[in-house]
PDB file of C-alpha atoms in Angstrom:
ATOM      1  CA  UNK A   1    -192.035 -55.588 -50.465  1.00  0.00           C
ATOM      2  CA  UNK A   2    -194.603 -58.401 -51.066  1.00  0.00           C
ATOM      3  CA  UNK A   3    -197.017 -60.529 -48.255  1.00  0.00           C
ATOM      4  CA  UNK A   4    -195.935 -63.122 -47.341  1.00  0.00           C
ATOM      5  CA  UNK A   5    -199.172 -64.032 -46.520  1.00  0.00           C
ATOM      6  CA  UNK A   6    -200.802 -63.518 -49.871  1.00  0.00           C
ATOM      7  CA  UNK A   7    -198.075 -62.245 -52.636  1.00  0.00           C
ATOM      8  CA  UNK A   8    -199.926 -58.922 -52.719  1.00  0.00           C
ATOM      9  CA  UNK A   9    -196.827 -56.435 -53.130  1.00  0.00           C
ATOM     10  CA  UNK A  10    -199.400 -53.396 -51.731  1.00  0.00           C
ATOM     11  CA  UNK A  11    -198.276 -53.122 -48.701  1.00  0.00           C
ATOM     12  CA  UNK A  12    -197.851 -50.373 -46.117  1.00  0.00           C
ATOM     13  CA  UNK A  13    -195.495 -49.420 -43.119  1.00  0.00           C
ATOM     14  CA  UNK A  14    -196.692 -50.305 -39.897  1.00  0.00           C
ATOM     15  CA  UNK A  15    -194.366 -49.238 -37.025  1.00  0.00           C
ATOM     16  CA  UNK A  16    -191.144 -50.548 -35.546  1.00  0.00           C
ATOM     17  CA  UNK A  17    -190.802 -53.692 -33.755  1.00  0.00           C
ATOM     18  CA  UNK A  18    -187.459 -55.163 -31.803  1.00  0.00           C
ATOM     19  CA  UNK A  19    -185.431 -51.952 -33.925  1.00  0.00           C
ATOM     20  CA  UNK A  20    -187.596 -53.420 -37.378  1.00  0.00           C
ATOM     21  CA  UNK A  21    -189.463 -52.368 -40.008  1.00  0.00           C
ATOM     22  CA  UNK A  22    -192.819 -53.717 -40.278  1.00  0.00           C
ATOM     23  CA  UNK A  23    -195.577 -53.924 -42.638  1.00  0.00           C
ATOM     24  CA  UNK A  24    -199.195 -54.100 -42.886  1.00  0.00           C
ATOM     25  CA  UNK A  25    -200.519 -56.002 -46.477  1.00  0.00           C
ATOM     26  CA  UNK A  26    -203.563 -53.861 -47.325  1.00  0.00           C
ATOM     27  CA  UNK A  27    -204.853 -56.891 -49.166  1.00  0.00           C
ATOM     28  CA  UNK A  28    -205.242 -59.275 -46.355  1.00  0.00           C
ATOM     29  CA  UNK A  29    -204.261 -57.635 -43.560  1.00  0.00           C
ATOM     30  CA  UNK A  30    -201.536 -59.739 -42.509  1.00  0.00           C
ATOM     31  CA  UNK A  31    -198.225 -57.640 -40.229  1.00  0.00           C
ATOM     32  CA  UNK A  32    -195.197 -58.901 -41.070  1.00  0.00           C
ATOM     33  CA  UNK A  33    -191.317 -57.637 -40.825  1.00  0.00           C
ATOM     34  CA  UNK A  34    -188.408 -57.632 -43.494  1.00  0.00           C
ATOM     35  CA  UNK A  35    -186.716 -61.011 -43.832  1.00  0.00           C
ATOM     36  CA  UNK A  36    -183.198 -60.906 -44.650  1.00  0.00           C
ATOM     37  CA  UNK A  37    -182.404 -63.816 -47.106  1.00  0.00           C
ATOM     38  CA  UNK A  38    -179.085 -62.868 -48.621  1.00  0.00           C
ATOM     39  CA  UNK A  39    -178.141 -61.948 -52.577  1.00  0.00           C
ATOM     40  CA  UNK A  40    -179.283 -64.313 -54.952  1.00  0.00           C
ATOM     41  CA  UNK A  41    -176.678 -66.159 -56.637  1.00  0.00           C
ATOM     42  CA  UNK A  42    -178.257 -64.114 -60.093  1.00  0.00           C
ATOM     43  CA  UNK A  43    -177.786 -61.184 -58.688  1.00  0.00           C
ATOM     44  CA  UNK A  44    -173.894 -61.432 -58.192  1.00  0.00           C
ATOM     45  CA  UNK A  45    -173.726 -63.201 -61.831  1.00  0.00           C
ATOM     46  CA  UNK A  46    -175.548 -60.067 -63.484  1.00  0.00           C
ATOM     47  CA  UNK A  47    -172.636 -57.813 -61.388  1.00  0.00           C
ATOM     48  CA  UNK A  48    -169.855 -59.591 -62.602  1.00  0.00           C
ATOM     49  CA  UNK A  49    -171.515 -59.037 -66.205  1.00  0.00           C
ATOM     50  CA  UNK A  50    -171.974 -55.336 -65.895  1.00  0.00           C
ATOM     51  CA  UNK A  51    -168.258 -55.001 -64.579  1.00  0.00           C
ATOM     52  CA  UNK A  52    -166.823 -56.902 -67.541  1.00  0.00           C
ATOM     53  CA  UNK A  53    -169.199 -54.772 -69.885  1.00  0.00           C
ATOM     54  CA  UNK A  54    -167.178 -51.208 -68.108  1.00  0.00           C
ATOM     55  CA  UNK A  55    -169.237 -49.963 -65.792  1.00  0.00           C
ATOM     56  CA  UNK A  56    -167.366 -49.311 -61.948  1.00  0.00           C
ATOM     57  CA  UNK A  57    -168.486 -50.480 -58.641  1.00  0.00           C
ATOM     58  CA  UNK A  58    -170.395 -47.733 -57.763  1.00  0.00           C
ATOM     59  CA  UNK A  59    -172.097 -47.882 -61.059  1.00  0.00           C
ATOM     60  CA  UNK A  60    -173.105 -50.960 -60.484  1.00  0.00           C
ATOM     61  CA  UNK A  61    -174.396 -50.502 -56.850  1.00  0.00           C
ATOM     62  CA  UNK A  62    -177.345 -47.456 -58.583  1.00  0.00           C
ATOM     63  CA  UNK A  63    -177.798 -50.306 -61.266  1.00  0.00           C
ATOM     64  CA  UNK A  64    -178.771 -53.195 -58.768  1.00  0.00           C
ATOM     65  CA  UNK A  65    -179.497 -50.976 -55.904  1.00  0.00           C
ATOM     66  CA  UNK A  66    -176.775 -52.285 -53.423  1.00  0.00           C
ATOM     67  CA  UNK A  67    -173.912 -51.801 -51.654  1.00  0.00           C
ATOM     68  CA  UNK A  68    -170.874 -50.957 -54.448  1.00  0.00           C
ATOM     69  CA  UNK A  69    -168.961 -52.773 -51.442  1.00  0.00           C
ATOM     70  CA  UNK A  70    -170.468 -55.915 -51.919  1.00  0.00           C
ATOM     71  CA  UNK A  71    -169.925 -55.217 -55.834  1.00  0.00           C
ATOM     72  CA  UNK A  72    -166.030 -55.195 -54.980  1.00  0.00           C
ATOM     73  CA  UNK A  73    -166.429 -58.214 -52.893  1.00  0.00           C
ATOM     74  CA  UNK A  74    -168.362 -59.997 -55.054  1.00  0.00           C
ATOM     75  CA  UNK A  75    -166.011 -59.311 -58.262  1.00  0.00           C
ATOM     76  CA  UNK A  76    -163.168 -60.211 -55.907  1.00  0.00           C
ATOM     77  CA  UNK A  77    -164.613 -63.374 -54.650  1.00  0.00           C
ATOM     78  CA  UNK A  78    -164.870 -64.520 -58.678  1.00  0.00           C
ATOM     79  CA  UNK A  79    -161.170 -63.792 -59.779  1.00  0.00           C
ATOM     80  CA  UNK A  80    -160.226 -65.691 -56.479  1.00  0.00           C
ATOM     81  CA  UNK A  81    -161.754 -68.537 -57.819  1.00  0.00           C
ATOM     82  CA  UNK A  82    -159.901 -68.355 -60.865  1.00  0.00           C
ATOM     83  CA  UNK A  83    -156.837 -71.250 -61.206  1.00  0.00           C
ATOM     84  CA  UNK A  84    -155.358 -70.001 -63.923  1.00  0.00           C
ATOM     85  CA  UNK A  85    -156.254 -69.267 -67.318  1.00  0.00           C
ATOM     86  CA  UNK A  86    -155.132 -72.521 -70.613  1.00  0.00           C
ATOM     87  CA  UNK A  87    -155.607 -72.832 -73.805  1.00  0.00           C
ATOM     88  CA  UNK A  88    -157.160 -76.539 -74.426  1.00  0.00           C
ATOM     89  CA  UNK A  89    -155.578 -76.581 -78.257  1.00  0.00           C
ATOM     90  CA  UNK A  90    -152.103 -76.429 -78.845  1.00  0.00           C
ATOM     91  CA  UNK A  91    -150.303 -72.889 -79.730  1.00  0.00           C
ATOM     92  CA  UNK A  92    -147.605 -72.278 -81.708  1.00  0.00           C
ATOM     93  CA  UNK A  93    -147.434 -68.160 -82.303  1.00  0.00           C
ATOM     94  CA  UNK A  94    -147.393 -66.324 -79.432  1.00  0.00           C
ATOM     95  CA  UNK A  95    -147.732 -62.763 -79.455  1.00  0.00           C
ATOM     96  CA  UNK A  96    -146.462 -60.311 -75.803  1.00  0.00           C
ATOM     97  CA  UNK A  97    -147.007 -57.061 -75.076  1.00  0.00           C
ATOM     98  CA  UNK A  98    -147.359 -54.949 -71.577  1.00  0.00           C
ATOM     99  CA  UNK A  99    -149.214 -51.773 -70.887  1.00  0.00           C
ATOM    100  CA  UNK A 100    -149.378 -49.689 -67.956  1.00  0.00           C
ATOM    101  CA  UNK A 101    -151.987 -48.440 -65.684  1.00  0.00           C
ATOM    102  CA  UNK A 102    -151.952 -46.779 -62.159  1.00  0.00           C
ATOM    103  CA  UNK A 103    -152.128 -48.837 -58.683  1.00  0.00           C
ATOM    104  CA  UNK A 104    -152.991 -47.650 -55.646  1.00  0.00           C
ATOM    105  CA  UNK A 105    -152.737 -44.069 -56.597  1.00  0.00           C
ATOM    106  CA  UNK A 106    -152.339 -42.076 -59.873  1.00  0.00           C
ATOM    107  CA  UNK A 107    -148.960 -41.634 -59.295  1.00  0.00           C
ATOM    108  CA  UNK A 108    -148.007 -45.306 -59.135  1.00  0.00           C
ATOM    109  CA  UNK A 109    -147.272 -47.105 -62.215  1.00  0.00           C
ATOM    110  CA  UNK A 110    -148.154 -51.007 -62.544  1.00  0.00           C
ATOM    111  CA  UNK A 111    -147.263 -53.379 -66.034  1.00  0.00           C
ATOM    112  CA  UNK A 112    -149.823 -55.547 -67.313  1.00  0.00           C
ATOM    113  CA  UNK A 113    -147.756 -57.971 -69.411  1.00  0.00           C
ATOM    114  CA  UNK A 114    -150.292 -60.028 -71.901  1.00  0.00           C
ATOM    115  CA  UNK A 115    -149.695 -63.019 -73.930  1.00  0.00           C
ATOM    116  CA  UNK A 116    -152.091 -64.251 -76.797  1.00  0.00           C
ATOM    117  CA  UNK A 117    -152.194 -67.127 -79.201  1.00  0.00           C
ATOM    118  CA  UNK A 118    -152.836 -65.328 -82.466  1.00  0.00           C
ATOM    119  CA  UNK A 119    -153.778 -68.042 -84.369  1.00  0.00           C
ATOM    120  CA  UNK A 120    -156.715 -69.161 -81.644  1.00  0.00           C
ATOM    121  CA  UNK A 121    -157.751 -66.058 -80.905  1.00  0.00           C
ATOM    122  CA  UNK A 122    -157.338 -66.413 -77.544  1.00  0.00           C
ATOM    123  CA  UNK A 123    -155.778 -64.905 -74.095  1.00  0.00           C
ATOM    124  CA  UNK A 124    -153.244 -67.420 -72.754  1.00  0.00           C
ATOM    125  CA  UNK A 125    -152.246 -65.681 -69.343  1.00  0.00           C
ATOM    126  CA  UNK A 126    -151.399 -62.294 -67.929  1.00  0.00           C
ATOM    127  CA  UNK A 127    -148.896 -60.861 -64.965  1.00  0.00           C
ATOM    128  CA  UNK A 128    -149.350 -57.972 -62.980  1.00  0.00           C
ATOM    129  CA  UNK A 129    -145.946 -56.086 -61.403  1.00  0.00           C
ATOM    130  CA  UNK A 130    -143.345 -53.886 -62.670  1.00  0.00           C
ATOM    131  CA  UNK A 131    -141.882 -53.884 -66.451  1.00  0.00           C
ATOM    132  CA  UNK A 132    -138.863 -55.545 -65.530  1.00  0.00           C
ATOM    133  CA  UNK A 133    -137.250 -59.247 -66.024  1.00  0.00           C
ATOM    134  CA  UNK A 134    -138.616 -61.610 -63.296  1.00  0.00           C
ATOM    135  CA  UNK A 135    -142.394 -60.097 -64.165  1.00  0.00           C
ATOM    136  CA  UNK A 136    -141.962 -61.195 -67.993  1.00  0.00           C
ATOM    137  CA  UNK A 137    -140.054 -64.822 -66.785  1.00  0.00           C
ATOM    138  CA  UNK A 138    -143.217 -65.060 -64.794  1.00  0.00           C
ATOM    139  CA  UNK A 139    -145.367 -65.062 -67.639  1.00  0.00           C
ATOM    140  CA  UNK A 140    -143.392 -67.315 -69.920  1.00  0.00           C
ATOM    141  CA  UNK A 141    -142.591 -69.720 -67.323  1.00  0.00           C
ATOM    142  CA  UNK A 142    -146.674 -69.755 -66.981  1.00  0.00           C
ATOM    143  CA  UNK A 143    -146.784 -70.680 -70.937  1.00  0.00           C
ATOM    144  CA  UNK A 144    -143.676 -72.166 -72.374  1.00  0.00           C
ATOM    145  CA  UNK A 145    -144.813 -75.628 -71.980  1.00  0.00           C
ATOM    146  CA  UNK A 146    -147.858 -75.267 -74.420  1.00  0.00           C
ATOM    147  CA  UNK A 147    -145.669 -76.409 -77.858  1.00  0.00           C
ATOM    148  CA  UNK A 148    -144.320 -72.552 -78.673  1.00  0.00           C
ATOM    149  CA  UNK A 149    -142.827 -72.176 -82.092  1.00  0.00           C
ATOM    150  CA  UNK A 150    -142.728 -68.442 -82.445  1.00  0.00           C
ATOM    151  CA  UNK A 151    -142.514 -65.319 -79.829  1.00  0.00           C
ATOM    152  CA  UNK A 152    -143.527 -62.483 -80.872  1.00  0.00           C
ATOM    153  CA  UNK A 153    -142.730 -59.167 -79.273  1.00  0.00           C
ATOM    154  CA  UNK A 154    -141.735 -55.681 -79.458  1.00  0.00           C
ATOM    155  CA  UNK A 155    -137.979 -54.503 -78.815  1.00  0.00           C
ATOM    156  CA  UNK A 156    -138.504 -54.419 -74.855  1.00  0.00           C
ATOM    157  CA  UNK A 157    -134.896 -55.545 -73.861  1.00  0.00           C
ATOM    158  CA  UNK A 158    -136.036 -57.822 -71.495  1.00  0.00           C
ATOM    159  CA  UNK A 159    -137.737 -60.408 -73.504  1.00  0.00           C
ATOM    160  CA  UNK A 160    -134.420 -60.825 -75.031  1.00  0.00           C
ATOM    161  CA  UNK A 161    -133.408 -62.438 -71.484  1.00  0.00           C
ATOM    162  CA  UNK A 162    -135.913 -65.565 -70.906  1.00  0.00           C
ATOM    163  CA  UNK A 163    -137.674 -65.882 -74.909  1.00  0.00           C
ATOM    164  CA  UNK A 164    -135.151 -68.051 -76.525  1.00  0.00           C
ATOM    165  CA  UNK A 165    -133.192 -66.903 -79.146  1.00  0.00           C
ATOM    166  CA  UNK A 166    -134.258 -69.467 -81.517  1.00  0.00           C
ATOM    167  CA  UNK A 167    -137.916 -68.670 -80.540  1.00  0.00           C
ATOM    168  CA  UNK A 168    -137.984 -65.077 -80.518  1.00  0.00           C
ATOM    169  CA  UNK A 169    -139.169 -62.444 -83.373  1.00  0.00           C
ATOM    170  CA  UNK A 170    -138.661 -59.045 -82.388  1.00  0.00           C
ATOM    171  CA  UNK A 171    -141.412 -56.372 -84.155  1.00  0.00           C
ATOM    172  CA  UNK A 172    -143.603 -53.678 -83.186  1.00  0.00           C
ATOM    173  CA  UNK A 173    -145.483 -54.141 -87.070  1.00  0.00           C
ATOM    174  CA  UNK A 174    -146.047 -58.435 -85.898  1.00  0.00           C
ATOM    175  CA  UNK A 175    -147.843 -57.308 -82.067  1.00  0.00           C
ATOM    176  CA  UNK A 176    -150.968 -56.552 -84.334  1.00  0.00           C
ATOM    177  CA  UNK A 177    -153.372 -59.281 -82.242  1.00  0.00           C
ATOM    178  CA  UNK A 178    -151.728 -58.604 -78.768  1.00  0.00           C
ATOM    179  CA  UNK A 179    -151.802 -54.910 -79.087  1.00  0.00           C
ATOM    180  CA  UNK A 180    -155.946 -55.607 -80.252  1.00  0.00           C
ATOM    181  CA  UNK A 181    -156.726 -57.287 -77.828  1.00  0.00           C
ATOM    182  CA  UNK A 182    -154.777 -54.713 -74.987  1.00  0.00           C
ATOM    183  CA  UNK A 183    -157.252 -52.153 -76.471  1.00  0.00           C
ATOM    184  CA  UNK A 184    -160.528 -54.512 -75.286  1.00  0.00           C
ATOM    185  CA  UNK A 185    -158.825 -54.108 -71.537  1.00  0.00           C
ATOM    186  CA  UNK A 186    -159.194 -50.102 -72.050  1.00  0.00           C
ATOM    187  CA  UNK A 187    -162.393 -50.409 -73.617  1.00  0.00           C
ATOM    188  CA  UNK A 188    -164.049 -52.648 -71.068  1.00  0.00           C
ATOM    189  CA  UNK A 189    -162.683 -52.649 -67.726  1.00  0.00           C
ATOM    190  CA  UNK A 190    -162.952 -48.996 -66.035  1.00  0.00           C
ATOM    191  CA  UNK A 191    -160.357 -49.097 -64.259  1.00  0.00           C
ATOM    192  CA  UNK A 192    -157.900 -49.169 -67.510  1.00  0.00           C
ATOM    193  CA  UNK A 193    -158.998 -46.374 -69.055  1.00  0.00           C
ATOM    194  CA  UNK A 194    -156.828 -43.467 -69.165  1.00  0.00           C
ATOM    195  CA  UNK A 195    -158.679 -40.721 -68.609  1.00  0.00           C
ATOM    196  CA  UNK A 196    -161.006 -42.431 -65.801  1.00  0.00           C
ATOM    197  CA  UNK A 197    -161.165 -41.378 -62.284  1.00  0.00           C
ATOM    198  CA  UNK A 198    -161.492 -45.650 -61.829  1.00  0.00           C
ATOM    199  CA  UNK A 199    -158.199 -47.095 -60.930  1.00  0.00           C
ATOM    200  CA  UNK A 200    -157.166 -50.406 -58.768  1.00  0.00           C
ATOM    201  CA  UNK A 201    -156.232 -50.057 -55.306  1.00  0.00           C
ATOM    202  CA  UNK A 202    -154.427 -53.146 -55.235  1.00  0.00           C
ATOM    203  CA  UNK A 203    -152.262 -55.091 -57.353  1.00  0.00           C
ATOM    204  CA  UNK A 204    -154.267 -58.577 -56.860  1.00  0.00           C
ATOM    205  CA  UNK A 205    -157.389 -56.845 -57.672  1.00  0.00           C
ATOM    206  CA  UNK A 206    -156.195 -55.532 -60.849  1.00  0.00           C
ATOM    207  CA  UNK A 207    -155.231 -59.303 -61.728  1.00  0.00           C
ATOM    208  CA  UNK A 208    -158.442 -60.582 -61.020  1.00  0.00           C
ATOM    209  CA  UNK A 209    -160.254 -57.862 -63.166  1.00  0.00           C
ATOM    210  CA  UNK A 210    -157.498 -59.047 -66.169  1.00  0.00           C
ATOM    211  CA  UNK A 211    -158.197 -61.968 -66.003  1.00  0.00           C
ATOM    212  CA  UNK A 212    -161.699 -62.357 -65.582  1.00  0.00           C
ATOM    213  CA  UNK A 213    -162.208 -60.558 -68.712  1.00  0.00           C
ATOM    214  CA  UNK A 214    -159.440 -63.117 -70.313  1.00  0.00           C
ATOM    215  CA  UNK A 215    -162.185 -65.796 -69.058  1.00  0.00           C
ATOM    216  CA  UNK A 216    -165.008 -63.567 -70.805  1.00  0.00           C
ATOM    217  CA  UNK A 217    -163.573 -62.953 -74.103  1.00  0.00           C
ATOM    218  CA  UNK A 218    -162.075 -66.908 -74.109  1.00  0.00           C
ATOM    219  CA  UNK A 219    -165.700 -67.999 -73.744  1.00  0.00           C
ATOM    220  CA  UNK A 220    -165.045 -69.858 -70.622  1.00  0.00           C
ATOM    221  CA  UNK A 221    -166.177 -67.313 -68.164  1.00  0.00           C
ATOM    222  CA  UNK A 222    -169.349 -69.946 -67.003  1.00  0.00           C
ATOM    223  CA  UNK A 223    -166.601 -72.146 -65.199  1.00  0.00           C
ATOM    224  CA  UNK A 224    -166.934 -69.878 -62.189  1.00  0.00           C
ATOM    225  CA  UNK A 225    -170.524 -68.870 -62.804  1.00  0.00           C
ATOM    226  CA  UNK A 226    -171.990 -72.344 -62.151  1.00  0.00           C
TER     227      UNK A 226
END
């Protein structure tokens, strides 16, 4: 608590007044009362970091000393802003994997289904559902249209069903990048580890925390800072 008289941060309780604190600057004197004047954008920015780095919500509230309920909302508010994530260069190997993880309980399964340019290093896009048809359509239908030579998977039936034949390389030894890169999810998002008592609550949140870390290890994650 500084003066905001004089700067001087030694400065003393001094009763309540209309249900507030107030203080009494043993520098100058001056009595003065808490102002409420938000979270600073910075503050929120630094969250989002500390998420993406693994710690939880609650983690985060000791670090920054605040409410881990503004944490969620504040995490939440980012992967809303999100469009969608693109790659700006052309791809032409595609790599697709999904991995599991628990929603809204521990006995719930969800499917993370992931799709990589291996070549570019980079995260192309990501759906969040069940391990079934429509959830992997979604996905390609969200990528096809980026030049696509070659499809990598594993032998999941299902990609047989919407990755053309002509397209399509079936391998568990060629999902070397995509299956990397699911490891960074386990490593740096809490809520994907398996032996963590951290899991998502929601399906939408679980998106948002996929994809923001997408953004992150893309280098575009400053689009939504700024």
């Amino acid at each position: 608590m500084s003066c905001p008289k004089c700067g001087s941060l030694d400065c003393a309780k001094d009763g309540i007044v209309k249900e507030k604190q107030r203080y009494r600057c043993k520098s100058c004197g001056h009595r003065h009362t808490v102002q409420h004047r938000g979270i600073c954008p910075a503050t929120k920015r630094e969250a989002l970091q500390l998420y993406l780095e693994g710690l939880g919500f609650r983690s985060i509230g000791r670090f920054l000393k605040c409410s881990h309920v503004a944490v969620y909302n504040w995490i939440k508010a980012h992967g809303e802003s999100i469009e969608a994530i693109r790659s700006a260069a052309g791809v032409d190997v595609v790599e697709m994997d999904e991995m599991h993880t628990y929603i809204g309980s521990k006995k719930t399964i969800g499917w993370i289904w992931i799709a990589v340019d291996r070549h570019g290093k980079r995260f192309l896009n990501c759906e969040v559902d069940s391990r079934d048809t429509d959830t992997g359509r979604k996905l390609w239908d969200a990528i096809k249209n980026n030049g696509i030579t070659d499809v990598i998977s594993d032998y999941w039936s299902p990609y047989e069903k919407f990755v053309p034949y002509a397209l399509h390389t079936q391998s568990k030894a060629e999902t070397y990048t995509v299956e990397g890169y699911n490891s960074l999810f386990r490593h740096f998002l809490a809520r994907l580890r398996r032996k963590s008592k951290c899991y998502s609550k929601s399906k939408d949140m679980l998106k948002y925390s996929v994809m923001l870390l997408m953004l992150k290890r893309n280098g575009d994650l400053k689009a939504i800072l700024n």
